[in-house]
GROMACS .gro file of C-alpha atoms in nm:
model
  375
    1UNK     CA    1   3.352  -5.120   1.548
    2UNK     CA    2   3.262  -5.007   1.208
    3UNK     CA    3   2.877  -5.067   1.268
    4UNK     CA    4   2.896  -4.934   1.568
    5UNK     CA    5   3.048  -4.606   1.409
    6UNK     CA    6   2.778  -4.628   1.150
    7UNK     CA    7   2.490  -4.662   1.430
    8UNK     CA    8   2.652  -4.303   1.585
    9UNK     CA    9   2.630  -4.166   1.276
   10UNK     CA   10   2.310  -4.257   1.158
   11UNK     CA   11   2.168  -4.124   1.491
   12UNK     CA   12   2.377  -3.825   1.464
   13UNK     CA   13   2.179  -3.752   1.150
   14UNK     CA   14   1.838  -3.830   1.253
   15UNK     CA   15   1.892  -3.616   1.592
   16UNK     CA   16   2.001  -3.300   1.307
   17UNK     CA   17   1.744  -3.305   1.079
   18UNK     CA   18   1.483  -3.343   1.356
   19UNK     CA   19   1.658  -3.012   1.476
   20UNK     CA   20   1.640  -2.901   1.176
   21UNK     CA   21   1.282  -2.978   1.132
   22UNK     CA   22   1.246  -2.775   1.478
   23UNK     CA   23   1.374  -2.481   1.384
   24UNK     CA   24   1.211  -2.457   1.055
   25UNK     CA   25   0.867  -2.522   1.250
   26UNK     CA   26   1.023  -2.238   1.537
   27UNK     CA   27   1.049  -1.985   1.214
   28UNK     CA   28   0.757  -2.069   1.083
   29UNK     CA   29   0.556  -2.021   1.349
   30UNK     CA   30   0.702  -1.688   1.419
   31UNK     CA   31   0.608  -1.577   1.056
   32UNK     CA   32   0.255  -1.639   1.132
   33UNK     CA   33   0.259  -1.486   1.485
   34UNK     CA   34   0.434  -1.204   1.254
   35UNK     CA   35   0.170  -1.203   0.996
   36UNK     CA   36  -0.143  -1.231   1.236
   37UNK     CA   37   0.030  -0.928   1.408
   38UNK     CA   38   0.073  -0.739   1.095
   39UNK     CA   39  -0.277  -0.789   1.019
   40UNK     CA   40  -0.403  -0.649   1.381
   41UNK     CA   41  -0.189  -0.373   1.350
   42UNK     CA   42  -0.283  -0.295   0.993
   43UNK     CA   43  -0.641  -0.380   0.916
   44UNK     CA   44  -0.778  -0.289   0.571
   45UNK     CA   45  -1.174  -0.331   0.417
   46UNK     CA   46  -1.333  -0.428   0.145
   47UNK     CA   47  -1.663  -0.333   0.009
   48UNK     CA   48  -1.805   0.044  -0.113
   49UNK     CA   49  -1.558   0.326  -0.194
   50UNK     CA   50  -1.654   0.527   0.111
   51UNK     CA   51  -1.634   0.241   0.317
   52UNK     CA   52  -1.260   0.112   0.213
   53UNK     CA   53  -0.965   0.119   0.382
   54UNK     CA   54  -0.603   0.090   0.244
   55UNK     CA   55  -0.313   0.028   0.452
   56UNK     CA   56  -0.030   0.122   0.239
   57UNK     CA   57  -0.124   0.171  -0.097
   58UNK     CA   58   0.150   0.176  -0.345
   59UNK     CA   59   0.104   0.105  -0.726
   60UNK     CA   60  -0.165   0.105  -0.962
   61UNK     CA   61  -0.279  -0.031  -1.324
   62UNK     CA   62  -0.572   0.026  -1.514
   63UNK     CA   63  -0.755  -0.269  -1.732
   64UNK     CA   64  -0.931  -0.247  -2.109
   65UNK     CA   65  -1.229  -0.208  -1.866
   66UNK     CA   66  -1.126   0.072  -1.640
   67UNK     CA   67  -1.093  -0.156  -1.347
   68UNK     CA   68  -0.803  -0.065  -1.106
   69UNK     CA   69  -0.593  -0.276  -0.949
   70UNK     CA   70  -0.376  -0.163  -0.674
   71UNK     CA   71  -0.051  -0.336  -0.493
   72UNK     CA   72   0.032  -0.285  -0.092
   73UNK     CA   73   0.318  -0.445  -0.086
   74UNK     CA   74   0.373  -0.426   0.309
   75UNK     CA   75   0.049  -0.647   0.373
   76UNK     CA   76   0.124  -0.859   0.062
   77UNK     CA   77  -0.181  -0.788  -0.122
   78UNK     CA   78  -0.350  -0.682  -0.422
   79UNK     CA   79  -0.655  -0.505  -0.456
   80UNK     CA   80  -0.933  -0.463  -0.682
   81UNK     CA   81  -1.145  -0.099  -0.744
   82UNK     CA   82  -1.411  -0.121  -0.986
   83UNK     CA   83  -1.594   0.134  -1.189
   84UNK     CA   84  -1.828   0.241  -0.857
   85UNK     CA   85  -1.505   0.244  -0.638
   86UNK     CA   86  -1.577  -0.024  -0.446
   87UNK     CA   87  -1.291  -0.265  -0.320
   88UNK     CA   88  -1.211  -0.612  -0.291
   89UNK     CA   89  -0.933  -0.777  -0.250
   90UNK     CA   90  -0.824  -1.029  -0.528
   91UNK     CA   91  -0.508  -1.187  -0.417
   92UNK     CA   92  -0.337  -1.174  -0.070
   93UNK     CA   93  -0.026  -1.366   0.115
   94UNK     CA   94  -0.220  -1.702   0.144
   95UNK     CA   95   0.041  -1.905   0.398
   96UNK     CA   96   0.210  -1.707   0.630
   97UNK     CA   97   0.528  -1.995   0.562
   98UNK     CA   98   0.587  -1.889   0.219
   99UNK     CA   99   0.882  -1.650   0.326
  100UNK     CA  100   1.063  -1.971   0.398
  101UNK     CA  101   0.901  -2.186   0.154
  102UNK     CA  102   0.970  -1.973  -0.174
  103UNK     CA  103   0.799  -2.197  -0.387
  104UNK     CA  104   0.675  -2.122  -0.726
  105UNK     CA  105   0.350  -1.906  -0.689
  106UNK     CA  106   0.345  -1.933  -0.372
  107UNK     CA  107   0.621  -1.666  -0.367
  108UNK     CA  108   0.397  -1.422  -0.554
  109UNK     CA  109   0.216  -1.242  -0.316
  110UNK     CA  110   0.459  -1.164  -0.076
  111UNK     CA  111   0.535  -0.797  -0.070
  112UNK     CA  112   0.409  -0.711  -0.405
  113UNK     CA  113   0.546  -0.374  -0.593
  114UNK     CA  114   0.454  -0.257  -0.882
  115UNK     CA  115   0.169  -0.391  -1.153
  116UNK     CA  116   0.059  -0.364  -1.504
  117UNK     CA  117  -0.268  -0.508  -1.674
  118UNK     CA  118  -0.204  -0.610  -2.023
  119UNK     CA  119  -0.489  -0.640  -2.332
  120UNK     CA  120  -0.541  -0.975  -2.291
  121UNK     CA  121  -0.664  -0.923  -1.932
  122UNK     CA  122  -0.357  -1.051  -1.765
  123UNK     CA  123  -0.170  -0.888  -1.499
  124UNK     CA  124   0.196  -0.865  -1.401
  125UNK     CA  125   0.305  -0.799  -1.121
  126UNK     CA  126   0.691  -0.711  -0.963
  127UNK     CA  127   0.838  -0.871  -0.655
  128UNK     CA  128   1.152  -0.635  -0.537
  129UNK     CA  129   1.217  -0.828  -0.220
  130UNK     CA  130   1.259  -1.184  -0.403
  131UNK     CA  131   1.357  -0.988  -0.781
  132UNK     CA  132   1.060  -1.170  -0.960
  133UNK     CA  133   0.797  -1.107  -1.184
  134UNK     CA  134   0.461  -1.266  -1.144
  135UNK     CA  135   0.188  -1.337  -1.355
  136UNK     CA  136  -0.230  -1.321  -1.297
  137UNK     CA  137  -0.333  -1.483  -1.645
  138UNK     CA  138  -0.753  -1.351  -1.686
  139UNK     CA  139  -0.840  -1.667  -1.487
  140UNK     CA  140  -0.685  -1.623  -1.222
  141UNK     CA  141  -0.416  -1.878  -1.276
  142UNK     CA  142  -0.090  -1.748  -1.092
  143UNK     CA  143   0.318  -1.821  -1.249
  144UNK     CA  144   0.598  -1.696  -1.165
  145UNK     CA  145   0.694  -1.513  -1.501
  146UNK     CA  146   1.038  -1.435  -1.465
  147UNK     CA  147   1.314  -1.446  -1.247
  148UNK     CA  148   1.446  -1.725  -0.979
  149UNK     CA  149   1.345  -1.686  -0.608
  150UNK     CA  150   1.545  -1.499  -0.433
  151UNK     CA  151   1.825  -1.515  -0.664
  152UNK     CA  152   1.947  -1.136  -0.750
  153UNK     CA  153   2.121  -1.069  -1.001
  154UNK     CA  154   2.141  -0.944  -1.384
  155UNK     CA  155   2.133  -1.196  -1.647
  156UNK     CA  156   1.982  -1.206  -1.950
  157UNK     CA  157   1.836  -1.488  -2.132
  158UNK     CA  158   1.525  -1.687  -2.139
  159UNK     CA  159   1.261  -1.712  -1.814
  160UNK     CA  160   1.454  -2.036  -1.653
  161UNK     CA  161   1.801  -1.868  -1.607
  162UNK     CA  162   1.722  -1.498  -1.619
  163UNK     CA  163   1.786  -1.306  -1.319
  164UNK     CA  164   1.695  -0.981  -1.192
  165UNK     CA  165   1.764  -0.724  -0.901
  166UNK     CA  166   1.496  -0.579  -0.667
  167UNK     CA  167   1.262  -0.499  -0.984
  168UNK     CA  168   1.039  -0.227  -0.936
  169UNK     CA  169   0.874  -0.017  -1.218
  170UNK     CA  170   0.688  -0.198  -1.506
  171UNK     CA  171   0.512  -0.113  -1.810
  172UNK     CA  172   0.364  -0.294  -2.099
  173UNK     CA  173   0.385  -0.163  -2.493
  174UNK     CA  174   0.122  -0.217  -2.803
  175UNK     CA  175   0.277  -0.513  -2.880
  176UNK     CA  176   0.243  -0.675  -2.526
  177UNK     CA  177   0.630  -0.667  -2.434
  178UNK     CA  178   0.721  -0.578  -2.097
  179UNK     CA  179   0.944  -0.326  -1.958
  180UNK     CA  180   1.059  -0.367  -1.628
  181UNK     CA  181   1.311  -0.111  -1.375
  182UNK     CA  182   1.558  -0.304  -1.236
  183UNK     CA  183   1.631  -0.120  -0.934
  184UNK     CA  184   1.938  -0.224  -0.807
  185UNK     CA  185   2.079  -0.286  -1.086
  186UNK     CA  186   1.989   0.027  -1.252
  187UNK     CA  187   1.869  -0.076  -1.605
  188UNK     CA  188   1.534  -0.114  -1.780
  189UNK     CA  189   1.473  -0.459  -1.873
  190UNK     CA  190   1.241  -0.597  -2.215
  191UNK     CA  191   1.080  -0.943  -2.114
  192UNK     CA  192   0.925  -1.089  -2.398
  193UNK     CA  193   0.620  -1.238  -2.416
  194UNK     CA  194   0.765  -1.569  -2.388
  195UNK     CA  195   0.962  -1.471  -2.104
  196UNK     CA  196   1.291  -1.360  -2.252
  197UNK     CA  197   1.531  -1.106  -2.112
  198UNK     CA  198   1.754  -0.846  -2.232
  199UNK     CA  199   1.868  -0.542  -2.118
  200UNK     CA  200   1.769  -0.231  -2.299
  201UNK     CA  201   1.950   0.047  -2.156
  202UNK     CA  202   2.169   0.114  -1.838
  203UNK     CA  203   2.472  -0.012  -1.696
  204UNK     CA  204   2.470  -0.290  -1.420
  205UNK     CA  205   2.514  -0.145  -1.089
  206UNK     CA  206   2.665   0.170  -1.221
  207UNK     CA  207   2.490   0.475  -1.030
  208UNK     CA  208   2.529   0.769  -1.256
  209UNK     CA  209   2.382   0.991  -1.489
  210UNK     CA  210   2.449   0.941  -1.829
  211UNK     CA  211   2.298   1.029  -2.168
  212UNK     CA  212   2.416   0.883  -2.499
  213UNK     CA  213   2.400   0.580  -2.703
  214UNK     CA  214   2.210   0.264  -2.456
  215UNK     CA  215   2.535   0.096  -2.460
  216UNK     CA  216   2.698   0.385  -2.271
  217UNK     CA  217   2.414   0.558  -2.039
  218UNK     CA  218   2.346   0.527  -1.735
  219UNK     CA  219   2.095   0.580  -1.451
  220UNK     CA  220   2.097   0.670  -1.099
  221UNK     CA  221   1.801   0.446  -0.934
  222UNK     CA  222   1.545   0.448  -1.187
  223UNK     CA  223   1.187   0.378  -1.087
  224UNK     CA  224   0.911   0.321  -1.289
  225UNK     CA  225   0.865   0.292  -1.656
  226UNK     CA  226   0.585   0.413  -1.921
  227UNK     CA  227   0.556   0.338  -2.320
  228UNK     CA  228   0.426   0.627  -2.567
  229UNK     CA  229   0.213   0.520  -2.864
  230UNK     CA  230   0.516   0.472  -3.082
  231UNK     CA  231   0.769   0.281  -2.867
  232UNK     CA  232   0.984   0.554  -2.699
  233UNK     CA  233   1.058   0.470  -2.322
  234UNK     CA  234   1.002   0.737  -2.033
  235UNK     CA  235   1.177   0.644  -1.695
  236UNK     CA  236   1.109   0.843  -1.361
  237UNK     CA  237   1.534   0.839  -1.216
  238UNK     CA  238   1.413   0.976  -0.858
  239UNK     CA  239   1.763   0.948  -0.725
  240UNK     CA  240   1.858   1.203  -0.966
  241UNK     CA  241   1.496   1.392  -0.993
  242UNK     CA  242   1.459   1.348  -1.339
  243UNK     CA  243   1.269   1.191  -1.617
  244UNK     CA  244   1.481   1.018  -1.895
  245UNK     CA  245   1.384   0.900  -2.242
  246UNK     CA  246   1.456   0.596  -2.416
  247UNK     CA  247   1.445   0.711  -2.765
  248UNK     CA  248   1.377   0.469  -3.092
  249UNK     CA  249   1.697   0.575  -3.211
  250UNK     CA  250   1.832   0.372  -2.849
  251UNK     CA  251   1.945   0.689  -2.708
  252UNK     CA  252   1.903   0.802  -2.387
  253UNK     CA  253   1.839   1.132  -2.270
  254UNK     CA  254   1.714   1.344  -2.021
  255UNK     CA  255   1.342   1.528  -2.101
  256UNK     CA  256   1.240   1.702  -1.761
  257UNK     CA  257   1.461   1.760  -1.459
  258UNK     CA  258   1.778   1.886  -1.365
  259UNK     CA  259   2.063   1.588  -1.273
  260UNK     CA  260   2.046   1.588  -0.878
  261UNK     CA  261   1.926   1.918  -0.800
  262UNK     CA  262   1.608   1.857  -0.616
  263UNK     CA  263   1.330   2.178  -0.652
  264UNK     CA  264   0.978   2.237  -0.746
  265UNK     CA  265   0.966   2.426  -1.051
  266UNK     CA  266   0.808   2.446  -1.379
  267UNK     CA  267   0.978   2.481  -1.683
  268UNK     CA  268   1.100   2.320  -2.021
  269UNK     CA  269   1.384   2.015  -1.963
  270UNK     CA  270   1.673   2.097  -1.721
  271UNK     CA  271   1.456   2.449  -1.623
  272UNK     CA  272   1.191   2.233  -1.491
  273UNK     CA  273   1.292   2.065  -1.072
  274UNK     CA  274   1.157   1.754  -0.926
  275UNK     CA  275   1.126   1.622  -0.572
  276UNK     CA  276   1.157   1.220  -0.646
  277UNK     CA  277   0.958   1.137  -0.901
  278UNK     CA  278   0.809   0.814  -0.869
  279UNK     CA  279   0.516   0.696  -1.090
  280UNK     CA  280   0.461   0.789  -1.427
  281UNK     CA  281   0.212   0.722  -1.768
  282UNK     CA  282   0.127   0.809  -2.060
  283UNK     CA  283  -0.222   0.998  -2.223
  284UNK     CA  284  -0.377   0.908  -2.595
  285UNK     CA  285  -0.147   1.216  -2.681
  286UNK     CA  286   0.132   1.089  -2.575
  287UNK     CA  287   0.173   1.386  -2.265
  288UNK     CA  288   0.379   1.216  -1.978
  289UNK     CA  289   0.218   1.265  -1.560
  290UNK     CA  290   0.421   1.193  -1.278
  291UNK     CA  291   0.384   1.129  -0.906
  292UNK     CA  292   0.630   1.414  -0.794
  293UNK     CA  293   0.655   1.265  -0.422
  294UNK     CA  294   0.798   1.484  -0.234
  295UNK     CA  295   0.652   1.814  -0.367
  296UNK     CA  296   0.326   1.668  -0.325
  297UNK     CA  297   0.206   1.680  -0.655
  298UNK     CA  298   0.127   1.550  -1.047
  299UNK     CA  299   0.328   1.719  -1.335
  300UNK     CA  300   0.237   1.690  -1.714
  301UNK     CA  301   0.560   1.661  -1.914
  302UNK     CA  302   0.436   1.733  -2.282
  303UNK     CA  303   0.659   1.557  -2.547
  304UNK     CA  304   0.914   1.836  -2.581
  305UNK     CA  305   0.943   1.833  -2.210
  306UNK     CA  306   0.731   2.146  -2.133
  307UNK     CA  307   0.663   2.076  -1.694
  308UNK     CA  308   0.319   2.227  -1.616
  309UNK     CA  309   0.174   2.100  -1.242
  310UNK     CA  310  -0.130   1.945  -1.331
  311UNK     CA  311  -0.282   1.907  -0.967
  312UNK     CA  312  -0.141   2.015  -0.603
  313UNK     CA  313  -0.017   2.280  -0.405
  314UNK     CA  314   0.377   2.269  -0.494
  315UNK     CA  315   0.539   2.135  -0.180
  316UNK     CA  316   0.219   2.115   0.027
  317UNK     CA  317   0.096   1.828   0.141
  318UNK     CA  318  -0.257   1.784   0.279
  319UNK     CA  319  -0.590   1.641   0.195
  320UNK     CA  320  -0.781   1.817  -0.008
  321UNK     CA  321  -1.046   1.781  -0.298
  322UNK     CA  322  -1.090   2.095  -0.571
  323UNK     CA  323  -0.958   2.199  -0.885
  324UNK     CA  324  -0.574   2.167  -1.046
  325UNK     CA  325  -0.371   2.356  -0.755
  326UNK     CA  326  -0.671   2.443  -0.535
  327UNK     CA  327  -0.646   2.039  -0.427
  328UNK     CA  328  -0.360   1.881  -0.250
  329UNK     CA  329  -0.203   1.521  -0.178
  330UNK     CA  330   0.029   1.381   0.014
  331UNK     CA  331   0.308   1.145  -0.102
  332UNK     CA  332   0.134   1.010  -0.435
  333UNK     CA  333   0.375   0.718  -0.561
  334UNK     CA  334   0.179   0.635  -0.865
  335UNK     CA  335  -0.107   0.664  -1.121
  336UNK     CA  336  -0.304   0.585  -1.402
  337UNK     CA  337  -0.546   0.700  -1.712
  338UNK     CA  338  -0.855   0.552  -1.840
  339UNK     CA  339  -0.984   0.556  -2.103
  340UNK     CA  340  -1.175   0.869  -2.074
  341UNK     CA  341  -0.921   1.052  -1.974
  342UNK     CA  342  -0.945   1.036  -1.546
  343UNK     CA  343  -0.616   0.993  -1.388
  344UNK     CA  344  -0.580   0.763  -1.047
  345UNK     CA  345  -0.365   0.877  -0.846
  346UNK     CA  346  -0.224   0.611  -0.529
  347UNK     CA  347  -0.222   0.901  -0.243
  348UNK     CA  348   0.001   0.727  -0.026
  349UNK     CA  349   0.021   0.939   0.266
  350UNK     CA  350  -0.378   0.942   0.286
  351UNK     CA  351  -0.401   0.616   0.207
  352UNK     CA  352  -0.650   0.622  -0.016
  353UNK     CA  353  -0.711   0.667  -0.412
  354UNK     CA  354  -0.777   0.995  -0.599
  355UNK     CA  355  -0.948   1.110  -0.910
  356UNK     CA  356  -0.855   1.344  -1.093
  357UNK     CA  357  -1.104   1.416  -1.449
  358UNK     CA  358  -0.984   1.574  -1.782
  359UNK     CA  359  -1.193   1.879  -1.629
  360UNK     CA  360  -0.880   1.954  -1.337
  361UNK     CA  361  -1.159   1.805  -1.067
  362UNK     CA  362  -0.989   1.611  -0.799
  363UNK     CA  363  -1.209   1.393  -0.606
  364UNK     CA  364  -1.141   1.097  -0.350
  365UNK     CA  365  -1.260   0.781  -0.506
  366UNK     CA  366  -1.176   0.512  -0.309
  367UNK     CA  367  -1.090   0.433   0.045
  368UNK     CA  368  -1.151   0.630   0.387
  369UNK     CA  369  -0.859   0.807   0.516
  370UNK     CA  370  -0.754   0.913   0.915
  371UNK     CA  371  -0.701   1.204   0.760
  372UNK     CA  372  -0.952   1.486   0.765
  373UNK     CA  373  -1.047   1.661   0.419
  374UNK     CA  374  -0.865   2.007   0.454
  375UNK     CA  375  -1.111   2.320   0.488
   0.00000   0.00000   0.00000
């Protein structure tokens, strides 16, 4: 009786994992009809700038040799823009199984956020749906850098238990630290190079907006991150349509913006409005630009927090080359300064990449938009 029992059993088993096995292949294969479908629906080229396409460009980084590299995270891809403009792309969703798979690097190309290029040619790279952090060392080997797969949460500590949530946002400092925005849990995070974790400033899923000592502020949904020459910290709070500094004295406060009052004006501090403010860097002078979404438009924030709109017509969106206001965008989300001085700005909503030059010149310089250049 008892063998018999055992026999059952055994075949009970067999008959459930081959289910099992089923459904996994089922899912599986409905990822790559999903993928193959996303791709028909959303094609994208490589080759010369005026020949490009970009689906749904979102963040961008700039190497030591003015190479830009640029995330979509909806096709799971990152791109590559050299000095000409031209485009190809250098990393992509390889198996259309690794949304069930979640292993190692094969997680890291799936719905890729934001991206930073550090000095020694590496590049890291944000994963908000699985709250990881990637890594592209300069040959091309991939990790994953920090984080567990699609295990959320906020703990600090070294690379094998830390945990993050729905990073976003991330920045690199002289030293080659990185500073991440932790989205949902609304605090800025310092990974080491080594891959250790601490949080810097913020409150774990507190939503407010708080200045004061780091131990006590808080933010509303930071999201993205920039470090000045000397080690202060500059966070774009688009919830709250403000920029906030991390100061070395570890005091937060708020340089540009008014604490949820959305607006498009100039000013100094909490005179100045934003519209969601998403990307943001730095110059060699330590003046702040950000993506101001929703109005369309980049602002300079000078150290003191004098707002000046560096390029766009306030609250107009089109597509437009020309000069400082004379040009227009629509949706930027992020950008980024050479070493000359140019700025590259992601124009979302044209779905393509901008140039502006120290000069106020706004230019397209790479990708081909559906849009029509404005008259």
């Amino acid at each position: 009786m008892k063998a018999k029992l055992f026999r059952v059993s055994v075949t009970l088993i067999a008959l459930i994992l081959s289910s099992c096995s089923i459904v996994k292949e089922k899912y599986a294969a409905i990822a790559n009809f999903e993928y193959q479908r996303k791709i028909e629906r959303h094609p994208y080229d490589d080759g010369a700038a005026t020949k490009a396409t970009f689906d749904n460009p979102f963040a961008i980084t700039i190497d030591t040799k003015n190479d830009l590299y640029v995330t979509e995270s909806q096709r799971g891809v990152i791109r590559k823009i050299s000095k000409d403009g031209s485009v190809i792309t250098l990393a992509q969703t390889i198996r259309s199984t690794a949304a069930y798979d979640k292993v190692g690097a094969d997680a890291c190309f799936y719905r890729p956020t934001g991206i930073v290029a550090t000095p020694d040619g590496s590049l890291y790279i944000t994963h908000s749906a699985w709250s990881i952090i990637c890594k592209i060392s300069a040959d091309g080997t991939v990790t994953l850098f920090s984080g567990q797969v699609e295990t959320r949460g906020h703990q600090d500590g070294d690379a094998s238990i830390a945990t993050l949530y729905n990073p976003l946002g991330i920045s690199v400092d002289k030293e080659g630290d990185i500073y991440i925005v932790d989205n949902k849990a609304r605090t800025i995070r310092k990974i080491s190079k080594d891959g250790n974790v601490l949080t810097i400033a913020g409150i774990s899923g507190e939503s407010s907006h708080q200045d004061g000592p780091v131990a006590i502020a808080s933010f509303s949904r930071p999201h993205d991150t920039a470090v000045d020459s000397i080690g202060n910290i500059y966070v774009t709070d688009f919830w709250d349509h403000t920029i906030r500094k991390i100061g070395l004295d570890s005091t937060v406060t708020t340089l540009a913006g008014s604490p949820d009052v959305e607006g498009y004006v100039d000013g100094v501090g909490s005179d100045s409005l934003f519209n969601v403010p998403l990307g943001i860097t730095i110059d060699r002078m330590d003046n702040i630009y950000v993506a101001d979404r929703y109005n369309h438009v980049i602002r300079k924030i000078t150290p003191r927090g004098k707002v000046t709109t560096y390029a766009g017509a306030g609250g107009i969106s089109g597509y437009k080359n020309g000069i400082y206001s004379d040009a227009k965008f629509n949706l930027p989300s992020d950008l980024a300064m050479d070493s000359f001085g140019n700025l590259f700005v992601v124009d979302s909503g044209n779905k393509v990449i901008r140039k502006i030059t120290p000069e106020g010149v706004v230019s397209t310089y790479s990708g081909v938009s559906k849009q029509p250049l404005d008259e």
